[in-house]
Coordinates of C-alpha atoms and ligand atoms in Angstrom, one line a residue:
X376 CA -20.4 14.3 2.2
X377 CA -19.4 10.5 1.3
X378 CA -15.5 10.1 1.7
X379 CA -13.9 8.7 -1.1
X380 CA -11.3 5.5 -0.9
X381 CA -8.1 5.7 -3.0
X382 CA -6.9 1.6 -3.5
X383 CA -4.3 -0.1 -5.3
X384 CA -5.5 -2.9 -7.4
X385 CA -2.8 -5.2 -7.8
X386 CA 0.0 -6.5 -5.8
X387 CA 1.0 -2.7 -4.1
X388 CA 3.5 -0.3 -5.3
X389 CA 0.8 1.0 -8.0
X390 CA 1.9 4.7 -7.3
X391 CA -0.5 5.7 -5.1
X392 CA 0.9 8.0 -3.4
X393 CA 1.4 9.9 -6.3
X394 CA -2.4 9.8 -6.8
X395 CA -3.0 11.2 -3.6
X396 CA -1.2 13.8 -3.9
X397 CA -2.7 15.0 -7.1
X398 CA -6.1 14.5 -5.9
X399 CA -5.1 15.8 -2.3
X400 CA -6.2 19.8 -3.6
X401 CA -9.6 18.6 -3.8
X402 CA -10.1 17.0 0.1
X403 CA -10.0 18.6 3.3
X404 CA -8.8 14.8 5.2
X405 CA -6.3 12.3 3.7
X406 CA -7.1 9.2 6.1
X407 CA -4.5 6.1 6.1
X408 CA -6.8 3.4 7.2
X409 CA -4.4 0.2 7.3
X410 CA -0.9 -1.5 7.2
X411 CA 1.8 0.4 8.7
X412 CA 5.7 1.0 7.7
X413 CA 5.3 -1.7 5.2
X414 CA 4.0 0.5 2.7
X415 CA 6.9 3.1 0.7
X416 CA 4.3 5.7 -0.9
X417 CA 6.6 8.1 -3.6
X418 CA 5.8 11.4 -3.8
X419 CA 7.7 13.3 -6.4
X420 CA 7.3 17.3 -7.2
X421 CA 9.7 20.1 -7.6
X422 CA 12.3 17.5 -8.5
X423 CA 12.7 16.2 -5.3
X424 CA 11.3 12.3 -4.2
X425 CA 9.8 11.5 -0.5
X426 CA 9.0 8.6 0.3
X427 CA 6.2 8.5 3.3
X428 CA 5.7 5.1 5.2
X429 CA 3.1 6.1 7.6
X430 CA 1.9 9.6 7.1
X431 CA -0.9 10.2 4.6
X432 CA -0.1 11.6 1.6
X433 CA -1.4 14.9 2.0
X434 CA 0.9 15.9 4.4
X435 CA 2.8 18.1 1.9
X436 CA -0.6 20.0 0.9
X437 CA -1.3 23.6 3.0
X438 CA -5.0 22.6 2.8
X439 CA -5.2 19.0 4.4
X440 CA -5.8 17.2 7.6
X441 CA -4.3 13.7 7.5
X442 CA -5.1 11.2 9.8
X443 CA -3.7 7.7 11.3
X444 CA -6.5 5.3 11.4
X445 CA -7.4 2.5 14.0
X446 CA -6.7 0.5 11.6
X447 CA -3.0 1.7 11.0
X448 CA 0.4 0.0 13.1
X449 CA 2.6 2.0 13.9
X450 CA 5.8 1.9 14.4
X451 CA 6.8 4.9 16.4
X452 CA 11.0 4.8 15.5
X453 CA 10.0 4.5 11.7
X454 CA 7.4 7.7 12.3
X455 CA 9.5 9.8 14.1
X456 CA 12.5 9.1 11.6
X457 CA 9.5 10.1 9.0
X458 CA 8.7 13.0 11.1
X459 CA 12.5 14.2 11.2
X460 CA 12.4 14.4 7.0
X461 CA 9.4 16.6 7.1
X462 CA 11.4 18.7 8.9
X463 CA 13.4 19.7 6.2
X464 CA 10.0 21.6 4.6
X465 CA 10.3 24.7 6.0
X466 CA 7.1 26.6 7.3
X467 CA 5.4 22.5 6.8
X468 CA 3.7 22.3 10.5
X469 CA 3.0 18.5 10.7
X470 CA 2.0 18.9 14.6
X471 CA -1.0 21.0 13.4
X472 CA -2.1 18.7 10.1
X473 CA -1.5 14.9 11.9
X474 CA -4.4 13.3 13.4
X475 CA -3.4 9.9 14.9
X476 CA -6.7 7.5 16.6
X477 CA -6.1 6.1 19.7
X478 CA -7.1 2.6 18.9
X479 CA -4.3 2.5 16.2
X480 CA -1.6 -0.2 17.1
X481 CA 1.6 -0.3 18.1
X482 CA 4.9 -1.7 16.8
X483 CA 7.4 -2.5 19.4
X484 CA 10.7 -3.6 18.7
X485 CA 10.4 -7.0 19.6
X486 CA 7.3 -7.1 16.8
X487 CA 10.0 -6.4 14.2
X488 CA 12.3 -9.6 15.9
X489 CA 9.5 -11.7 16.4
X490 CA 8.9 -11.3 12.2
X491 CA 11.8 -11.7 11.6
X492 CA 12.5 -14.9 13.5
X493 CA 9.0 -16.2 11.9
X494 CA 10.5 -15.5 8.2
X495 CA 13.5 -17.2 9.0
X496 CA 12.3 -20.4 10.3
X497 CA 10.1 -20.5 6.8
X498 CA 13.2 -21.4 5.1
X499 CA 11.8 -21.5 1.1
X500 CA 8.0 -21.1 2.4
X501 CA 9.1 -17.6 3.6
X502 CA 6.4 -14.5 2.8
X503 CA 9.2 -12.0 1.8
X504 CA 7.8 -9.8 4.4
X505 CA 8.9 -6.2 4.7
X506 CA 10.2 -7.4 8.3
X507 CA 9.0 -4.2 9.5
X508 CA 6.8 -6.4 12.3
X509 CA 3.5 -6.3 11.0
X510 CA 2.3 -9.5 10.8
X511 CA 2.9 -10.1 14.3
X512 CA 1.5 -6.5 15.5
X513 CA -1.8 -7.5 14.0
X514 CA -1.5 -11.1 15.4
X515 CA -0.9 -9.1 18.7
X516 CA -4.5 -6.8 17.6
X517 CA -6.6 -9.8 16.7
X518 CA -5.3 -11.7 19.6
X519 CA -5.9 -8.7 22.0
X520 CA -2.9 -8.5 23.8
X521 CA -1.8 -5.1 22.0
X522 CA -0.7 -1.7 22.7
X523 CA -3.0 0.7 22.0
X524 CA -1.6 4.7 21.4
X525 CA -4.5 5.3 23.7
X526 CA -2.4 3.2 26.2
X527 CA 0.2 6.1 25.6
X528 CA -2.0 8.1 28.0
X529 CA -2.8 5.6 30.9
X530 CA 0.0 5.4 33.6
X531 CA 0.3 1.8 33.9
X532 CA 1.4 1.2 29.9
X533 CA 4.7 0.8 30.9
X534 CA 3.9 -2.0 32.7
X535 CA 1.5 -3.8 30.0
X536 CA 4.6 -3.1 27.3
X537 CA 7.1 -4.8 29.7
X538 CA 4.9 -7.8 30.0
X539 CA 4.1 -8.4 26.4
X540 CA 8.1 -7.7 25.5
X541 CA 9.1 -10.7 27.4
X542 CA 6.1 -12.7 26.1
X543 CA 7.8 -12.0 22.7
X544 CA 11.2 -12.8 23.9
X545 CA 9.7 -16.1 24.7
X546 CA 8.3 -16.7 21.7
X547 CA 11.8 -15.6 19.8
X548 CA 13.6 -18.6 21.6
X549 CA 10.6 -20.7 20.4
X550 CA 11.3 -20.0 16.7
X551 CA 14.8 -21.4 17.3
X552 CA 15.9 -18.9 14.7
X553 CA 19.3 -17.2 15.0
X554 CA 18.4 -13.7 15.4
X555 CA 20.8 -11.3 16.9
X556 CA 19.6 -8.0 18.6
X557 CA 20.7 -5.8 21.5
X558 CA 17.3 -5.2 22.9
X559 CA 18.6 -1.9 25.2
X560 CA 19.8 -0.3 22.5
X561 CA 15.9 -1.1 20.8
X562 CA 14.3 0.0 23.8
X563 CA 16.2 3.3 24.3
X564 CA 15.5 4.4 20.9
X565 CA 11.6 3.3 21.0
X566 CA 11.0 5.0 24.6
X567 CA 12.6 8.2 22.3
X568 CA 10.7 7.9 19.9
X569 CA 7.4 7.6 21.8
X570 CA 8.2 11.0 23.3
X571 CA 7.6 12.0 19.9
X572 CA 4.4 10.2 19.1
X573 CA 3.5 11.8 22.3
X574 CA 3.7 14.8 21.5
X575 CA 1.7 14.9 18.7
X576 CA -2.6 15.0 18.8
X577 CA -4.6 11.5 19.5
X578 CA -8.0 11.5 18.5
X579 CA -11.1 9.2 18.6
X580 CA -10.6 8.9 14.8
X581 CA -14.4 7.8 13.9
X582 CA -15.9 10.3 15.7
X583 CA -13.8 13.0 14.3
X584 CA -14.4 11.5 11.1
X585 CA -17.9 11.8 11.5
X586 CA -18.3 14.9 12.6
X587 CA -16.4 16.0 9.9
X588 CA -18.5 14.8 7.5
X589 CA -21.4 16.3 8.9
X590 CA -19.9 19.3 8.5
X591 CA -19.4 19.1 4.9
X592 CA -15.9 18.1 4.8
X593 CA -14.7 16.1 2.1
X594 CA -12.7 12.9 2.9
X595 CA -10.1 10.6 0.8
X596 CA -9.4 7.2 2.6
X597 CA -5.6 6.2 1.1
X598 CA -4.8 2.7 1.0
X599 CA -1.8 1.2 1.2
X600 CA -0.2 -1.9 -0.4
X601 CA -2.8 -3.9 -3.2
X602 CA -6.0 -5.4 -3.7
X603 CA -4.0 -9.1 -4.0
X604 CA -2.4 -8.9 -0.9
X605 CA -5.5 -8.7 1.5
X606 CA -5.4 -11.3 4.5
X607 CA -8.9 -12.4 2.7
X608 CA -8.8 -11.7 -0.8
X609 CA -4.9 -12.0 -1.6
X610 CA -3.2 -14.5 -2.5
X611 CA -2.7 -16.1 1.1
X612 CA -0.5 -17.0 2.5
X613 CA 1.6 -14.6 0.3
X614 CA -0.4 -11.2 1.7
X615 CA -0.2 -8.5 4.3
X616 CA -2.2 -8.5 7.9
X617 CA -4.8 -6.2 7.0
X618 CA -7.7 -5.8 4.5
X619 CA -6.6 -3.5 1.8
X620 CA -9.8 -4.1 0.1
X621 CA -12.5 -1.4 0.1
X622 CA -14.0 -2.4 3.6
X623 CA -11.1 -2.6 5.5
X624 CA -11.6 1.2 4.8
X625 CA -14.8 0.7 6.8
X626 CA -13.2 -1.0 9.6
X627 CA -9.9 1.0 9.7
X628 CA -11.6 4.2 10.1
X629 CA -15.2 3.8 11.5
X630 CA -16.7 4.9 8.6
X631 CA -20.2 3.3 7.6
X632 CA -20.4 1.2 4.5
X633 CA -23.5 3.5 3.0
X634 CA -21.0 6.8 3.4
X635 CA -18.4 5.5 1.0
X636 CA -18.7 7.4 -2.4
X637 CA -16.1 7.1 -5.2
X638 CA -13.8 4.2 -5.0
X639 CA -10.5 5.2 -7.1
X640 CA -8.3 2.0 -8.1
X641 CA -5.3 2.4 -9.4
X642 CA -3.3 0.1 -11.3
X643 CA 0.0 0.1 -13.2
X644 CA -0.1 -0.9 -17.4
X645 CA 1.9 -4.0 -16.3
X646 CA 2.4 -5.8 -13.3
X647 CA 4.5 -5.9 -10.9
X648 CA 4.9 -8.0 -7.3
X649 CA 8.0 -7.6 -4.4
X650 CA 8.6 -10.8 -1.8
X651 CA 7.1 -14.3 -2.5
X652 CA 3.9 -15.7 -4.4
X653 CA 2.3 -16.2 -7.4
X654 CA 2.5 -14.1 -10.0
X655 CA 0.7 -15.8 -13.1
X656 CA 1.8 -13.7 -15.6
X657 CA 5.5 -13.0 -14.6
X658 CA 8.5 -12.7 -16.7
X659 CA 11.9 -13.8 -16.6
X660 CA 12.9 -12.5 -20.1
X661 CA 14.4 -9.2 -21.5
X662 CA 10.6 -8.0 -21.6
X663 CA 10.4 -8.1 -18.0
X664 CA 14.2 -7.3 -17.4
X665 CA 12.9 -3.9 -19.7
X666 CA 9.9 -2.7 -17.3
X667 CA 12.1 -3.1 -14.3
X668 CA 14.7 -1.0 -16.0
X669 CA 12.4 1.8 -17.8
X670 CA 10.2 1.8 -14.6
X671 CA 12.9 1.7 -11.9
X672 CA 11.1 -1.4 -10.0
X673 CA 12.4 -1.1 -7.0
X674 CA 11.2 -1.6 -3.3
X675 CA 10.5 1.9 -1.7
X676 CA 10.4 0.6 1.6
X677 CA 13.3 -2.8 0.9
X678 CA 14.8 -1.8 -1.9
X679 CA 14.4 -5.2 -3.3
X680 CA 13.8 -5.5 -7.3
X681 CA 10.2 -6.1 -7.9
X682 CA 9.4 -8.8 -10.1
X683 CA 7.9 -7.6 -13.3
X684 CA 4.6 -8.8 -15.7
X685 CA 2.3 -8.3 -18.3
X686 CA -1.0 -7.1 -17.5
X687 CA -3.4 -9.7 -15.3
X688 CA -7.0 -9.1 -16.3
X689 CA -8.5 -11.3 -14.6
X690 CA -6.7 -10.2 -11.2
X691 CA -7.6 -6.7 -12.4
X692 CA -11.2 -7.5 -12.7
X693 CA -11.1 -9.7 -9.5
X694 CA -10.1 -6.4 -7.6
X695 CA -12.2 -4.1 -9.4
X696 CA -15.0 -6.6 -8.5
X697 CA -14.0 -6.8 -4.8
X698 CA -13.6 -3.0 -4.5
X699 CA -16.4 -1.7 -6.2
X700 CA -14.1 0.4 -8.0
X701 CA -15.7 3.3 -10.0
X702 CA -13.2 4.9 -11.7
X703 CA -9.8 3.9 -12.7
X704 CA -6.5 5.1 -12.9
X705 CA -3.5 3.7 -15.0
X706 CA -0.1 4.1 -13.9
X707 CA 2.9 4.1 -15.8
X708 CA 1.6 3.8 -19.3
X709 CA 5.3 5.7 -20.4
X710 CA 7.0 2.4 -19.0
X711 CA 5.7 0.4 -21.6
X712 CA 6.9 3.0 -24.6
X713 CA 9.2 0.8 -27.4
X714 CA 7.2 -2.5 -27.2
X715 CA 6.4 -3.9 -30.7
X716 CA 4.0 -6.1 -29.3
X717 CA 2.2 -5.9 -26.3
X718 CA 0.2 -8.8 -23.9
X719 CA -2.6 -8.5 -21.4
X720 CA -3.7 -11.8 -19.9
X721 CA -7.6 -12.1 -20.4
X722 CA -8.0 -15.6 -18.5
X723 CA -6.4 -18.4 -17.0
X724 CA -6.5 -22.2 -18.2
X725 CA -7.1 -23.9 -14.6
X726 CA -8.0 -27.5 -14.0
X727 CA -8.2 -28.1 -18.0
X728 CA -11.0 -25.2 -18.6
X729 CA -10.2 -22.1 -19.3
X730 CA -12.0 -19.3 -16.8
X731 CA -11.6 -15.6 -16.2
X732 CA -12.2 -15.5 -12.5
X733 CA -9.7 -15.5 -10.5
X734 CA -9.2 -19.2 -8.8
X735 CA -8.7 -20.4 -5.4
X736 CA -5.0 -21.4 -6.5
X737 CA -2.8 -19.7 -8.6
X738 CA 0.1 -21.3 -8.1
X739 CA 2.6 -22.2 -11.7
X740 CA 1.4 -25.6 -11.5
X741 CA -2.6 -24.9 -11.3
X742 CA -2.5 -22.0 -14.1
X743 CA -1.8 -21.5 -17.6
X744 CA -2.0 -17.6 -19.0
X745 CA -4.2 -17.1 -22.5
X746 CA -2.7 -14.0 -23.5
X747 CA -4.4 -11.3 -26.1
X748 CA -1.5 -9.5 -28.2
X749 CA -2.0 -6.1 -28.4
X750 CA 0.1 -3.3 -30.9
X751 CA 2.6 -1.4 -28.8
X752 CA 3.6 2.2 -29.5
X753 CA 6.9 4.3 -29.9
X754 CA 6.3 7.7 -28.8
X755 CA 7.9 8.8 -25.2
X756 CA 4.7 9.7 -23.4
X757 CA 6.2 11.5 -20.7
X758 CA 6.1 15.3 -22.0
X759 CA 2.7 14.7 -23.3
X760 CA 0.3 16.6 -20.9
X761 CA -3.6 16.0 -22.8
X762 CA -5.0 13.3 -23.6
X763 CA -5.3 14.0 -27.8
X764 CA -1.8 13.4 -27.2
X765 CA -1.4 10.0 -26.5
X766 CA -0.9 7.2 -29.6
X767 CA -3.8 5.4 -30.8
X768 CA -2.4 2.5 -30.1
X769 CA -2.2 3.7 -26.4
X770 CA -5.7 4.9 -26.7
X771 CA -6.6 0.9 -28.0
X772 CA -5.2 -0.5 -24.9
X773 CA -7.3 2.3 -22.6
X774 CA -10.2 1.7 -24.3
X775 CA -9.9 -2.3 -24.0
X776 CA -9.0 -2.5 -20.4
X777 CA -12.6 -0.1 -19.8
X778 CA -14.3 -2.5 -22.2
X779 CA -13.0 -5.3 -20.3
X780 CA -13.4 -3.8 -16.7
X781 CA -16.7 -2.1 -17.7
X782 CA -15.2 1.1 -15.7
X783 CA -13.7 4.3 -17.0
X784 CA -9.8 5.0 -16.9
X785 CA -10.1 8.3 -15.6
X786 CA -6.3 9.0 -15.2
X787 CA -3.3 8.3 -17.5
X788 CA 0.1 8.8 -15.7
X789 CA 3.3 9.2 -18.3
X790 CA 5.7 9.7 -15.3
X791 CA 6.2 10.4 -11.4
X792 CA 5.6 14.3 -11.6
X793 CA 3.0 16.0 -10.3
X794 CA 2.6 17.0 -13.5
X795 CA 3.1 14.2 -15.8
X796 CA -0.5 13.3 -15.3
X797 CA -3.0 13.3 -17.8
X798 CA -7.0 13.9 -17.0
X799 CA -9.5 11.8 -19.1
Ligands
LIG1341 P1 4.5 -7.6 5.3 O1 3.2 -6.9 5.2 O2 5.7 -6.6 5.5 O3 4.6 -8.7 6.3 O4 4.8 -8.3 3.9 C1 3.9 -9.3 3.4 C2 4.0 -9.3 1.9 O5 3.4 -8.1 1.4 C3 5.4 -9.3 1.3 O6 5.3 -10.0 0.0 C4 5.7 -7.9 1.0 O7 6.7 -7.7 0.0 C5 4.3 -7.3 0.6 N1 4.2 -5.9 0.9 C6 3.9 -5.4 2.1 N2 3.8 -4.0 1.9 C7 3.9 -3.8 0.6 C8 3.8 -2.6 -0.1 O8 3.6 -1.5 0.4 N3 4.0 -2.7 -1.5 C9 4.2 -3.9 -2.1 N4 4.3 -5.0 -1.4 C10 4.2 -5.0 -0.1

């Protein structure tokens, strides 16, 4: 069977997690093949919210496996804190449903200083990173001085940890950045923590992976963060560590280009973009004040407001290009209820021309947005449940963002439920 990938489109936070876990019913393995603690995925059912950094999505489904990739950082005091909420589902026996590969990377505590010494010292230029240390855990991978949770089992990983921790103290007192820590307190509550990670199953996460698929299991690959902040693709310098791009899911999880089958992007009916960068199509009026309001934009993982937009075709084609995306989904459609008018940016005036790529700048001062105005609707979209529910004008938008994208919306969300999810 091919295993499917699950991606966000735009600049994260497009509610995949919510995704997953509607589609999760339908696979036997939810696979997290990249970033780490960075990521905030929602999950809301029953009334209750989680928020899960590390662990796949499916962990709340009976029916699931969900593994850690190799391509994954993890940050074993942010897991086992993730780990202790799980704990509150009774009869929900994560030991038995999480996979985690042994050539996934580690997060020590002096990853987290080291990033946030490096932000710091950027002054304006900073990347608004989640400070959770993954930038410098994947510096740490590419460079290959990392640790390794296959390291967990050799006996001379205490020794390899305690020689890259005071390579990273080093570097700290390099950045010349005042950055207060007590690094015996960090270190008692990491060495705690891997106890945890310990205690839980490592596998050789591609070769599991394939034998699974062999034997006719199906697989979902869940991304995490968006299409626009891939180390490649994104808008660099402004972007994660890792490819969030369809073949990072190749590369995170040992899984052969030909054996991808659907690729699900997801996207939100607006746009919206935590930390620094470009945003093209940002606002700073009561339009944008609005979605952040209606759509609670808000950091899972920071907290932070998110900054708020129309629509950006042309990054939304960019990623759908990039991606190979077959079938969409659109997020929060109910957010944009009440607007008279609404505006979806179908290309860019760059360097005097007008285009509908995306360029290699999109900084203010290189782009201009040509906007198409589109009729808003009224109605509250959040009860509806079919899809002969929704307003024509609603069903105008859909049906020129497939036109545009030449690729089927598939799913219509009208809230965070489970349920407020509508099937095309
Ligand atoms: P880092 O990956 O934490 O270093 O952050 C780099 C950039 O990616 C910052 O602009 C973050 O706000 C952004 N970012 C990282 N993870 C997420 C995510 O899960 N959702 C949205 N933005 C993210």
């Amino acid at each position: 069977m091919a295993v499917d990938l699950l991606l966000g489109l735009q600049w994260g936070d497009e509610g995949k997690g919510k995704i997953v876990d509607v589609l999760t019913k339908d696979y036997d393995i939810i696979a997290r093949f990249q970033g780490g603690p960075n990521a905030g995925h929602t999950l809301e059912f029953d009334g209750i919210k989680h928020v899960l950094h590390t662990i796949p999505s499916g962990i709340f489904h009976d029916n699931a496996l969900n593994v850690i990739g190799n391509g994954v950082v993890i940050d074993p005091v942010i897991f086992k804190k993730e780990l202790e909420n799980l704990d509150q589902f009774e009869g929900l026996d994560y030991k038995a449903k999480l996979l985690i590969s042994r050539k996934a990377h580690l997060i020590l505590p002096t990853h987290r200083l080291l990033d946030a010494a490096s932000e710091a010292s950027k002054g304006k230029a900073k990347i608004g990173s989640t400070l959770k240390g993954i930038g410098p855990t994947y510096m740490d991978k590419t460079g290959r001085n990392g640790i390794r949770v296959g390291d967990l089992e050799l006996a001379d990983w205490k020794d390899r940890y305690s020689a890259l921790r005071d390579k990273h103290i080093a570097m700290i007192d390099f950045y010349d950045a005042k950055i207060d820590y007590n690094l015996e307190e960090l270190e008692t509550e990491f060495f705690k923590a891997i106890k945890v990670l310990k205690s839980l199953k490592f596998i050789d996460s591609e070769e599991y992976l394939y034998q699974a698929q062999k034997a006719g299991k199906s697989i979902l690959a869940e991304g995490a963060q968006g299409s626009l902040l891939d180390i490649d693709f994104g808008t660099y310098p402004f972007v994660t560590s890792s490819n969030t791009t369809a073949a990072g899911a190749c590369t995170g999880l040992g899984v052969a280009p030909n054996q991808i089958g659907e690729v699900f992007g997801i996207f939100k009916a607006y746009t919206t973009r935590v930390g620094s960068g470009p945003f093209p199509t940002e606002l700073f009026d009561e339009d944008g004040e609005t979605m952040g309001r209606v759509g609670n934009e808000f950091g899972a993982t920071t907290g932070r407001p998110r900054r708020c937009g129309w629509l950006d075709l042309v990054a939304l084609k960019y990623a759908v290009q990039v991606n190979g995306v077959t079938q969409l989904m659109m997020m929060k459609g109910d957010v944009l209820s009440g607007f008279d008018t609404l505006k979806v940016c179908t290309a860019y005036k760059y360097k005097g021309e007008t285009i509908e790529h995306l360029p290699y700048n999109i900084e203010p001062e290189n782009v201009d947005v040509v906007y198409k105005e589109m009729k808003g609707w009224q109605a509250d979209l959040t009860g509806m449940t079919e899809a002969s529910q929704l307003p024509s004008a609603l069903m105008e938008y859909i049906e020129f963002l497939e036109k545009e994208l030449q690729t089927p919306i598939k799913i219509v969300s009208v809230g965070p439920d489970r349920t407020q999810t509508i099937l095309r």
